[in-house]
CSV table of C-alpha atoms in Angstrom, one decimal:
chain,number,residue,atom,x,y,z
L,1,UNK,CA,0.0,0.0,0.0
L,2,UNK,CA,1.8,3.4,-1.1
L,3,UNK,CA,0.3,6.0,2.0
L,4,UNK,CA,1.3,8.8,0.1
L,5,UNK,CA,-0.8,7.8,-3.2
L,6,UNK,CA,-4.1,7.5,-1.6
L,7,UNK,CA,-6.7,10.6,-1.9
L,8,UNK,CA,-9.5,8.5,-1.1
L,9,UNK,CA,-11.0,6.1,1.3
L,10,UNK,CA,-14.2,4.0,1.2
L,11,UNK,CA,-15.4,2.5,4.8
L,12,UNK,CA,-17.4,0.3,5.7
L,13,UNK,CA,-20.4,0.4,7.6
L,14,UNK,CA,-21.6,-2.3,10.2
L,15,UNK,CA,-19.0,-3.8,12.0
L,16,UNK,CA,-16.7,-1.1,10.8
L,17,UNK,CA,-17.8,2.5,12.0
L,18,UNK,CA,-20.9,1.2,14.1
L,19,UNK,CA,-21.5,-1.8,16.1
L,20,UNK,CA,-24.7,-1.8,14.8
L,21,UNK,CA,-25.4,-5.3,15.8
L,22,UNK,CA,-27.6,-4.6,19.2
L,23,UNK,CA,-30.3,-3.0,17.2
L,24,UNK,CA,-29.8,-5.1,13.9
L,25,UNK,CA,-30.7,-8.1,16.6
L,26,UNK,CA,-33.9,-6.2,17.7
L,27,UNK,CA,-35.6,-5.8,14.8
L,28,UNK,CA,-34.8,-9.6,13.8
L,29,UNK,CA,-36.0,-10.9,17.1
L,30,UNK,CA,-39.5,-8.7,16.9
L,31,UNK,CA,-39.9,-9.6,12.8
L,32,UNK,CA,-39.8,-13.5,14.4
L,33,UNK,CA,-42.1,-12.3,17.0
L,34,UNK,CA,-44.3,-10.8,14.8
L,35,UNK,CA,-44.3,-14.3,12.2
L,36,UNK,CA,-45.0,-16.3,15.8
L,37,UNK,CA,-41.4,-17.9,14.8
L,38,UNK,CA,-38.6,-19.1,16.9
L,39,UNK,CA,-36.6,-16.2,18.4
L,40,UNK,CA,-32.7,-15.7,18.0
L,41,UNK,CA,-30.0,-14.3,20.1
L,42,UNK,CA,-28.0,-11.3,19.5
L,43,UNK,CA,-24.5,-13.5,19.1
L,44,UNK,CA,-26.5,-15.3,16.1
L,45,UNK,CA,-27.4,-12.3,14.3
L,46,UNK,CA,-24.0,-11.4,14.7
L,47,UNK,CA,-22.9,-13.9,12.4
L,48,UNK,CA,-25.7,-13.6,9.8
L,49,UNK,CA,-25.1,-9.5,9.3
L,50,UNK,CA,-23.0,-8.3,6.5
L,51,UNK,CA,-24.5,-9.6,3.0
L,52,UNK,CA,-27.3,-7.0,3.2
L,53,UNK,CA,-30.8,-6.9,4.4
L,54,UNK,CA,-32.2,-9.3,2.7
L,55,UNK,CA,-29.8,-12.1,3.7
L,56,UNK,CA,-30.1,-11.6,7.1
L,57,UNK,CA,-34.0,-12.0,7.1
L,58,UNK,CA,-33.0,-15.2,5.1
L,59,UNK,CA,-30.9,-16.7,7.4
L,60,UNK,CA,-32.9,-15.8,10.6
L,61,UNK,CA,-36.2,-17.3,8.9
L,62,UNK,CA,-34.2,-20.1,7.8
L,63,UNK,CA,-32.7,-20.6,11.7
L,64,UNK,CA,-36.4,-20.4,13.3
L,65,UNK,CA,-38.1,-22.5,10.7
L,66,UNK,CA,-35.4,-25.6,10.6
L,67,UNK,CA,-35.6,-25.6,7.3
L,68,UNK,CA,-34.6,-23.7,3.8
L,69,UNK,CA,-37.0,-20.9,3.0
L,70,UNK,CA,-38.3,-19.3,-0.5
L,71,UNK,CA,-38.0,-15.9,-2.1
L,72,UNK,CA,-41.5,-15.3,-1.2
L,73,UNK,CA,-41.0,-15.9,2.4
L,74,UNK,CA,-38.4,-13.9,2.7
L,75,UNK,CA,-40.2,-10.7,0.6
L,76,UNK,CA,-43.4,-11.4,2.9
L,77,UNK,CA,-41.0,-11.3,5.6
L,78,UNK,CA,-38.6,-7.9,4.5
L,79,UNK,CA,-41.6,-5.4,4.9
L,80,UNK,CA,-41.7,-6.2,8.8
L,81,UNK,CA,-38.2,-6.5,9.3
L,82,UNK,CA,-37.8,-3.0,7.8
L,83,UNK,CA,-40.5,-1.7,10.5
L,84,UNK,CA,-38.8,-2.9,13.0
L,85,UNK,CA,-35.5,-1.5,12.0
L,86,UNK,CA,-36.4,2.1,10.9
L,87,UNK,CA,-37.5,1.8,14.8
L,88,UNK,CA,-34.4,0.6,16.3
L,89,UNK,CA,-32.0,2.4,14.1
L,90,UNK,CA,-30.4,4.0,17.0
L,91,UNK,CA,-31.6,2.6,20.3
L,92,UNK,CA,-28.4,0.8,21.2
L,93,UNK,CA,-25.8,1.1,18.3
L,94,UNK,CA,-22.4,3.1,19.0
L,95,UNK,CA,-19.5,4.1,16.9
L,96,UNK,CA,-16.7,2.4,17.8
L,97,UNK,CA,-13.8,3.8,19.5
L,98,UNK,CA,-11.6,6.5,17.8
L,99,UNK,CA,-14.6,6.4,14.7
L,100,UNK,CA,-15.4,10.1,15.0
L,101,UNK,CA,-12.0,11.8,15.6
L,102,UNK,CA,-10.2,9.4,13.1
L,103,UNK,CA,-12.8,10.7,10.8
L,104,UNK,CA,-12.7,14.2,10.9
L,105,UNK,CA,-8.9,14.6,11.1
L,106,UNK,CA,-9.0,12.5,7.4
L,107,UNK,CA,-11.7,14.7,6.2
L,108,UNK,CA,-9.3,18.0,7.7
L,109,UNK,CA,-6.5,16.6,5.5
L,110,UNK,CA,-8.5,16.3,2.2
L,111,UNK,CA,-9.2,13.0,1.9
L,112,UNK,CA,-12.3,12.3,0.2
L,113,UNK,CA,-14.2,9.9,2.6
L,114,UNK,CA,-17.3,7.4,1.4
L,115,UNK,CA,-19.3,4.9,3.1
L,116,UNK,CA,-19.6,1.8,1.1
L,117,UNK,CA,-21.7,-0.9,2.4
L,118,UNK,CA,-24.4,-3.5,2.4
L,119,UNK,CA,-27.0,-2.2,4.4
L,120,UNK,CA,-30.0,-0.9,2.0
L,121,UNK,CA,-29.6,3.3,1.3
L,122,UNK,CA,-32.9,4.5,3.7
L,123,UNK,CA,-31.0,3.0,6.8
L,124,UNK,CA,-27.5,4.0,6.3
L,125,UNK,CA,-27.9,7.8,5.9
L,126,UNK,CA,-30.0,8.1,8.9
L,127,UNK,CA,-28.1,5.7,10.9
L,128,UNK,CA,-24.8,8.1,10.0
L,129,UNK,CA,-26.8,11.5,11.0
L,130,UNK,CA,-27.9,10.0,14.1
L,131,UNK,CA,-23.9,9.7,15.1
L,132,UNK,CA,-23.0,12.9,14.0
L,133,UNK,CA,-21.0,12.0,10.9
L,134,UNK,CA,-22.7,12.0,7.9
L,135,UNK,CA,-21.1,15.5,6.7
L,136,UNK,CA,-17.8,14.1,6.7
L,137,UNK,CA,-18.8,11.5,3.5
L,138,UNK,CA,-18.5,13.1,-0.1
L,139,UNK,CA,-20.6,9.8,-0.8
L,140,UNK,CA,-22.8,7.6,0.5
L,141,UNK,CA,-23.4,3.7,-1.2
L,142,UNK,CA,-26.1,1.5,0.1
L,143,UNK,CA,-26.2,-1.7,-0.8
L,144,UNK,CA,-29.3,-0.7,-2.9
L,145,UNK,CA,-27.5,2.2,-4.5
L,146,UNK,CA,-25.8,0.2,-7.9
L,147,UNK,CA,-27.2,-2.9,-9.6
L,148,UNK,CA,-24.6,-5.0,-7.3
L,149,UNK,CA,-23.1,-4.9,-4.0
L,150,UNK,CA,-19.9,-6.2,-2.3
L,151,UNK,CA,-18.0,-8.5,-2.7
L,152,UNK,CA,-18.5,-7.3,-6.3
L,153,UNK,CA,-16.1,-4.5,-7.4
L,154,UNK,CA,-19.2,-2.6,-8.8
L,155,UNK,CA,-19.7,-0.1,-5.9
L,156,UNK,CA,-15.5,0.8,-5.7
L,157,UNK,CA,-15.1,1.2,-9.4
L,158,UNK,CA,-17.9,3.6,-9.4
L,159,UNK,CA,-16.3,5.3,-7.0
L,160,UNK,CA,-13.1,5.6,-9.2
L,161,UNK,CA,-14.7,6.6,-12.1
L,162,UNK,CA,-16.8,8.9,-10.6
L,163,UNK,CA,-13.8,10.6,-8.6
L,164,UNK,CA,-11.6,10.3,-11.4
L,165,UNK,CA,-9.3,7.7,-9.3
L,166,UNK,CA,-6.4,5.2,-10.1
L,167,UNK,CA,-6.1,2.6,-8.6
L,168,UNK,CA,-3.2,3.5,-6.0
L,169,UNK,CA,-5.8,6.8,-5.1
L,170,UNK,CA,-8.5,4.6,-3.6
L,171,UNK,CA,-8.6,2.8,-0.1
L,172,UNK,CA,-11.4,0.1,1.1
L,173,UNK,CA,-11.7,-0.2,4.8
L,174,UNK,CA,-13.7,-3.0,6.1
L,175,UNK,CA,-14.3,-5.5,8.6
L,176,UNK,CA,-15.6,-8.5,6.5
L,177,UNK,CA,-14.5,-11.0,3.5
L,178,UNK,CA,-16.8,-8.9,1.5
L,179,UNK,CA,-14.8,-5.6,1.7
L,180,UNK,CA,-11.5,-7.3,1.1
L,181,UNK,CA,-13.0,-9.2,-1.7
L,182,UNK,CA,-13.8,-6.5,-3.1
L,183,UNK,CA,-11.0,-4.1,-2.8
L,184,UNK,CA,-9.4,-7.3,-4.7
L,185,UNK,CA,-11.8,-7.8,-7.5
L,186,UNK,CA,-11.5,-3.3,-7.7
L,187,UNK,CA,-7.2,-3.7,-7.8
L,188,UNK,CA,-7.4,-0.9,-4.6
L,189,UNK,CA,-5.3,-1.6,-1.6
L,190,UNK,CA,-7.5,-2.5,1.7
L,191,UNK,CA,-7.4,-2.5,5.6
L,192,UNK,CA,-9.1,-5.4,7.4
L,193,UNK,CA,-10.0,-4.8,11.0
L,194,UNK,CA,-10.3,-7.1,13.0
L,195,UNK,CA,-12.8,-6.4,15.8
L,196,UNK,CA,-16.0,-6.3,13.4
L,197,UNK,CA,-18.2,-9.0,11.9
L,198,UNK,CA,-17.0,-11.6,9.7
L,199,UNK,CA,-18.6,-14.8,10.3
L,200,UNK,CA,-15.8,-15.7,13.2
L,201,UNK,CA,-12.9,-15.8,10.7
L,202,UNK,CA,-10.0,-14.1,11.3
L,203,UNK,CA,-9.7,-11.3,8.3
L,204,UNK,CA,-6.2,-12.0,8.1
L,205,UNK,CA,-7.4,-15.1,6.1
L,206,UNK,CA,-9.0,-12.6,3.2
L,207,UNK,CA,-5.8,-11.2,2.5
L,208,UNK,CA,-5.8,-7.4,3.3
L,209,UNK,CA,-3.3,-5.1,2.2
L,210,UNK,CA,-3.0,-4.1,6.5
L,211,UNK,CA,-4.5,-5.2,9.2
L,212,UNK,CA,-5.3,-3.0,12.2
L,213,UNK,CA,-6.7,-4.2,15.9
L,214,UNK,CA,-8.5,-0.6,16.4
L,215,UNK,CA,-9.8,2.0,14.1
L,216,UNK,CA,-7.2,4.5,15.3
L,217,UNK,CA,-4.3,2.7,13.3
L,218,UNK,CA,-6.2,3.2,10.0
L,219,UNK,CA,-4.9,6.8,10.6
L,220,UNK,CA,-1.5,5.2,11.7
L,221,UNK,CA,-1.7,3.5,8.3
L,222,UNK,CA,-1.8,6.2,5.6
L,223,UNK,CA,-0.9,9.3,7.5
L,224,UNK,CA,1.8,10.5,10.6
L,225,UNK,CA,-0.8,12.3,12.6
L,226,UNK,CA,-1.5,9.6,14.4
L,227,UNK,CA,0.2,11.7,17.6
L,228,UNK,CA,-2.3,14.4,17.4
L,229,UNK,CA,-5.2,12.1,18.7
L,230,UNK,CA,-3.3,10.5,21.7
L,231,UNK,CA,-3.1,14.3,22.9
């Protein structure tokens, strides 16, 4: 990864800048309620976030049934999931530790920041306002936003092309398979972290360019102002 090439970087959202888990698990659990299903835990849903909306109503439906469900049980079951959600967007989430700082000393140096995730577009931009940070993102990709999502390279190329990027310019940053995937399949450099979501692998296995235990060394990573938030 050449530090001094990059101009811009595209984060993650869930398990990356929000553990956004708690509330994630709230919704599920009242959708099951709702269906008069089996309930789950917040450790399960822990392991099923990540893949986007939709594929986390799959796998919860699928856990409380016992059995493989069908695209119509999961778009029957997608309308009260959402309900839930839009309800418990912020009741127990939280950035995690360093998020906002790290942030806005990237945005004070010019990098152009974006949020690149899974999570359908009408959650994330609310989500990111309730936390005080959505002014710091020159763009904002739901999974919803492009015809595909991550792992495909779809929603970083765009990002290129639409910032006028080469590949050395652009950074993924991600706690998942997915983001480093990605950041492959886009031929962009990448930091895996190691404290989010990914299915209990360790996201060494993915291959990231770095690897970084707190969201603080991102900033160690590409810049030397690391000092001026340990003031």
């Amino acid at each position: 990864m050449k530090a001094q090439s990059i101009k811009a970087i595209a984060f993650d959202l869930d398990g990356t800048l929000i553990d956004s888990v708690p509330d994630l698990a709230a919704a599920t659990q009242d959708m099951l309620a709702e269906l008069n299903l089996t309930l789950c835990n917040e450790q399960q849903v822990r392991s099923w976030v990540g893949n986007g909306a939709a594929k986390l109503v799959e796998r919860a439906l699928t856990f409380a049934r016992g059995e493989p469900v069908t695209q119509a049980d999961i778009d029957d079951a997608m309308p009260l999931f959402s309900k839930h959600y839009e309800a418990n967007l912020q009741q127990h989430s939280r950035l995690y530790d360093g998020v906002k700082p790290v942030l806005e000393q990237l945005a004070e140096q010019g990098y152009q920041l974006a949020v690149v995730t899974n999570k359908p577009y009408r959650f994330t931009v609310p989500l990111l306002a309730a936390f005080g940070i959505d002014h710091l993102f020159h763009e904002v990709l739901g999974g919803d936003s492009l015809a595909k999502m991550k792992p495909d390279p779809l929603p970083l190329n765009h990002l290129k092309q639409q910032w006028q990027l080469n590949d050395e310019q652009l950074l993924m940053v991600g706690d998942s398979r997915n983001d480093i995937l990605a950041a492959k399949a886009a031929g962009i450099s990448s930091i895996g972290l190691t404290y989010g979501y990914n299915y209990g692998e360790d996201i060494g296995l993915s291959g990231p360019t770095a690897v970084c235990d707190t969201f603080k060394e991102v900033l160690a990573q590409i810049t030397d102002s690391q000092i001026v938030l340990e003031q």
